[in-house]
Every structure is written in structure tokens, then in C-alpha cells.
Amino acid sequence: MSSANTVWHNPLVLKKDRIKKQGHKSCVIWLTGLSGSGKSTIAHAVEEKLFKWSKRTYVLDGDNIRHGLNRDLSFTPEDRQENIRRIGELTKLFVDAGTIILTAFISPYKKDREEVRKLLPKGEFIEIYVKCSIEECEKRDPKGWYKKAKDGSSSN
């Protein structure tokens, strides 16, 4: 929803200026996959390596975002869509600020990921599906979702 009472202010410092100053481009590396597949572990490991190479980085993790920015959202399909929409807008700002963003979100709906991709210039949204067998995810089960689903007690 847009408001007639808001006005976009163009920045004086542009993304191209930030890229030139820091010596690297910005982008989103979007890790998606099942719960327990290792998205967050991979995101943090890649961030650590990039940071050591003096790259500006930040990890946006699904659980961490739901503790703050998206704490008002549940796990219904509509709220999952809104969760990813908000994350998309946030990643767009980080990329404009010249940061390499690593995200770790289940993000189950392709159409939601495509909407985020559309927010960024071509080549600045890199989607990686973290493939992990359901059996391995069930073994890890960091949130107890697989056990709840098997017990028939899962809820949104």
C-alpha cells in the first residue's frame, strides 16, 4: 500500500559509488530449503569467509527475523508470503547499501522468491537450494517440526 503523503528521496551517495569505494559488488545469496537442511550454517560459514576477505556482509536468518521485524507473522501461507515480501524489501535496501546479503529462509513458494528477484537488477539475486534428504532433516529436527508432524500435533 502506498501513501499519497510519502515522497521518495533520491540519495546523494549511489550504489555505484559504494561499490567503487569498497571494491566489490553487492548481491543477495538466497539460501532456501527444508527446515534443518543447513541453510543458516552455510550462510554463516560463507559470511565468515567473505568477511575475512574484507567484504561487507550480513546474514538474514529466518528465525532471527521472526524475533523482531516479522514477529507479528504466523506460518500460514499468507503470512509466509508477507514474511518473504518484507525480507525482499529489506534485502533490496542492503544491496543498495553495498552489502553482500546471505539469507536463510525456508521460503517454500517459488512465486514469492521470484517477487524478491524482481526487486533487484539482473544478477544480484543468487538463489541456492540447499538439498538435504528428508531423513537427514528429520534426524537434525532443530525445531521439533518433523516430530510434531509425525505425531499429528503440528500447527501454524
CSV table of C-alpha atoms in Angstrom, one decimal:
chain,number,residue,atom,x,y,z
A,1,MET,CA,0.0,0.0,0.0
A,2,SER,CA,1.4,3.4,-0.9
A,3,SER,CA,0.6,6.7,0.7
A,4,ALA,CA,0.0,10.0,-1.1
A,5,ASN,CA,1.8,11.6,1.9
A,6,THR,CA,5.1,10.0,1.2
A,7,VAL,CA,7.8,11.2,-1.2
A,8,TRP,CA,10.8,9.2,-2.4
A,9,HIS,CA,14.1,11.0,-1.6
A,10,ASN,CA,16.9,10.3,-4.0
A,11,PRO,CA,20.2,9.6,-2.4
A,12,LEU,CA,23.3,11.6,-2.9
A,13,VAL,CA,25.6,8.6,-2.5
A,14,LEU,CA,24.7,5.9,-5.0
A,15,LYS,CA,25.2,2.2,-5.1
A,16,LYS,CA,27.8,2.5,-7.8
A,17,ASP,CA,29.8,4.9,-5.5
A,18,ARG,CA,29.7,2.4,-2.6
A,19,ILE,CA,30.8,-0.4,-4.9
A,20,LYS,CA,33.7,1.6,-6.2
A,21,LYS,CA,34.8,2.6,-2.7
A,22,GLN,CA,34.6,-0.9,-1.2
A,23,GLY,CA,35.9,-2.7,-4.2
A,24,HIS,CA,33.2,-5.3,-4.6
A,25,LYS,CA,29.6,-5.6,-5.8
A,26,SER,CA,26.6,-6.3,-3.7
A,27,CYS,CA,24.1,-9.0,-4.1
A,28,VAL,CA,21.7,-11.4,-2.3
A,29,ILE,CA,22.7,-15.0,-1.9
A,30,TRP,CA,19.3,-16.6,-1.1
A,31,LEU,CA,19.6,-20.0,0.6
A,32,THR,CA,16.3,-21.9,0.6
A,33,GLY,CA,15.5,-25.5,1.6
A,34,LEU,CA,13.8,-27.6,4.2
A,35,SER,CA,13.9,-26.9,7.9
A,36,GLY,CA,17.2,-28.4,9.2
A,37,SER,CA,18.8,-28.6,5.8
A,38,GLY,CA,21.8,-26.4,6.9
A,39,LYS,CA,20.8,-23.1,5.4
A,40,SER,CA,21.8,-21.0,8.4
A,41,THR,CA,25.0,-23.0,9.0
A,42,ILE,CA,26.1,-22.4,5.4
A,43,ALA,CA,25.1,-18.8,5.4
A,44,HIS,CA,27.2,-18.0,8.5
A,45,ALA,CA,30.2,-20.0,7.2
A,46,VAL,CA,30.2,-18.2,3.8
A,47,GLU,CA,29.8,-14.9,5.6
A,48,GLU,CA,32.7,-15.6,7.9
A,49,LYS,CA,34.9,-16.3,4.8
A,50,LEU,CA,33.8,-13.3,2.9
A,51,PHE,CA,34.3,-11.1,6.0
A,52,LYS,CA,37.8,-12.4,6.3
A,53,TRP,CA,38.3,-11.2,2.7
A,54,SER,CA,37.2,-7.7,3.7
A,55,LYS,CA,33.8,-7.9,2.1
A,56,ARG,CA,30.8,-6.1,3.6
A,57,THR,CA,28.3,-8.9,4.6
A,58,TYR,CA,25.3,-9.6,6.6
A,59,VAL,CA,23.2,-12.7,7.3
A,60,LEU,CA,19.4,-12.5,7.5
A,61,ASP,CA,18.2,-15.7,9.2
A,62,GLY,CA,14.5,-16.7,9.2
A,63,ASP,CA,14.3,-17.3,12.9
A,64,ASN,CA,16.1,-14.1,13.8
A,65,ILE,CA,13.9,-12.1,11.6
A,66,ARG,CA,10.8,-13.6,13.2
A,67,HIS,CA,12.1,-12.5,16.6
A,68,GLY,CA,11.9,-8.8,15.6
A,69,LEU,CA,10.8,-7.4,12.2
A,70,ASN,CA,8.3,-10.3,11.5
A,71,ARG,CA,7.3,-11.3,15.0
A,72,ASP,CA,3.7,-10.5,14.1
A,73,LEU,CA,3.5,-13.2,11.4
A,74,SER,CA,2.5,-16.8,11.7
A,75,PHE,CA,3.2,-19.6,9.3
A,76,THR,CA,0.0,-19.5,7.3
A,77,PRO,CA,0.6,-19.3,3.5
A,78,GLU,CA,-0.5,-15.6,3.6
A,79,ASP,CA,1.9,-14.8,6.5
A,80,ARG,CA,4.7,-16.8,4.8
A,81,GLN,CA,4.2,-14.6,1.7
A,82,GLU,CA,4.3,-11.4,3.8
A,83,ASN,CA,7.4,-12.6,5.6
A,84,ILE,CA,9.3,-13.1,2.3
A,85,ARG,CA,7.9,-9.8,0.9
A,86,ARG,CA,9.3,-7.9,3.9
A,87,ILE,CA,12.6,-9.7,3.6
A,88,GLY,CA,12.8,-8.9,-0.1
A,89,GLU,CA,12.4,-5.2,0.6
A,90,LEU,CA,15.0,-5.4,3.4
A,91,THR,CA,17.5,-7.2,1.1
A,92,LYS,CA,16.9,-4.6,-1.6
A,93,LEU,CA,18.0,-1.9,0.9
A,94,PHE,CA,21.0,-3.8,2.0
A,95,VAL,CA,22.1,-4.5,-1.6
A,96,ASP,CA,21.7,-0.7,-2.4
A,97,ALA,CA,23.9,-0.1,0.7
A,98,GLY,CA,26.6,-2.2,-1.0
A,99,THR,CA,26.4,-5.3,1.2
A,100,ILE,CA,26.5,-8.9,0.3
A,101,ILE,CA,23.4,-10.4,2.0
A,102,LEU,CA,23.2,-14.1,2.8
A,103,THR,CA,19.7,-15.2,3.6
A,104,ALA,CA,18.5,-18.4,5.2
A,105,PHE,CA,14.8,-18.9,4.7
A,106,ILE,CA,12.7,-22.0,4.0
A,107,SER,CA,10.8,-19.7,1.5
A,108,PRO,CA,8.7,-22.6,0.1
A,109,TYR,CA,6.8,-20.7,-2.6
A,110,LYS,CA,8.7,-20.1,-5.9
A,111,LYS,CA,6.4,-17.1,-6.7
A,112,ASP,CA,7.5,-15.3,-3.5
A,113,ARG,CA,11.2,-15.8,-4.3
A,114,GLU,CA,10.5,-14.6,-7.9
A,115,GLU,CA,9.0,-11.4,-6.5
A,116,VAL,CA,12.1,-10.8,-4.5
A,117,ARG,CA,14.2,-11.5,-7.6
A,118,LYS,CA,12.2,-8.8,-9.5
A,119,LEU,CA,13.2,-6.2,-6.9
A,120,LEU,CA,16.9,-6.4,-7.8
A,121,PRO,CA,18.8,-5.9,-11.0
A,122,LYS,CA,19.7,-9.0,-13.0
A,123,GLY,CA,22.5,-11.0,-11.5
A,124,GLU,CA,22.1,-9.5,-7.9
A,125,PHE,CA,19.8,-12.3,-6.7
A,126,ILE,CA,21.5,-15.7,-6.4
A,127,GLU,CA,19.2,-18.5,-5.3
A,128,ILE,CA,20.7,-21.7,-3.9
A,129,TYR,CA,18.5,-24.6,-2.9
A,130,VAL,CA,20.2,-26.4,0.0
A,131,LYS,CA,19.4,-30.0,-0.8
A,132,CYS,CA,19.2,-32.3,2.2
A,133,SER,CA,17.3,-35.5,2.4
A,134,ILE,CA,14.1,-35.5,4.5
A,135,GLU,CA,15.6,-38.3,6.5
A,136,GLU,CA,18.6,-36.2,7.5
A,137,CYS,CA,16.4,-33.2,8.2
A,138,GLU,CA,14.3,-35.4,10.5
A,139,LYS,CA,17.4,-36.5,12.3
A,140,ARG,CA,18.5,-32.9,12.9
A,141,ASP,CA,15.0,-31.6,13.5
A,142,PRO,CA,16.2,-28.4,15.3
A,143,LYS,CA,12.7,-27.1,15.9
A,144,GLY,CA,10.9,-30.4,16.5
A,145,TRP,CA,8.6,-29.8,13.5
A,146,TYR,CA,9.2,-33.2,11.9
A,147,LYS,CA,8.4,-35.0,15.2
A,148,LYS,CA,5.3,-32.8,15.6
A,149,ALA,CA,4.2,-33.6,12.1
A,150,LYS,CA,4.6,-37.3,12.7
A,151,ASP,CA,2.7,-37.1,15.9
A,152,GLY,CA,-0.1,-35.2,14.2
A,153,SER,CA,0.4,-32.2,16.5
A,154,SER,CA,1.9,-29.6,14.1
A,155,SER,CA,0.2,-26.3,13.9
A,156,ASN,CA,0.7,-23.0,12.2
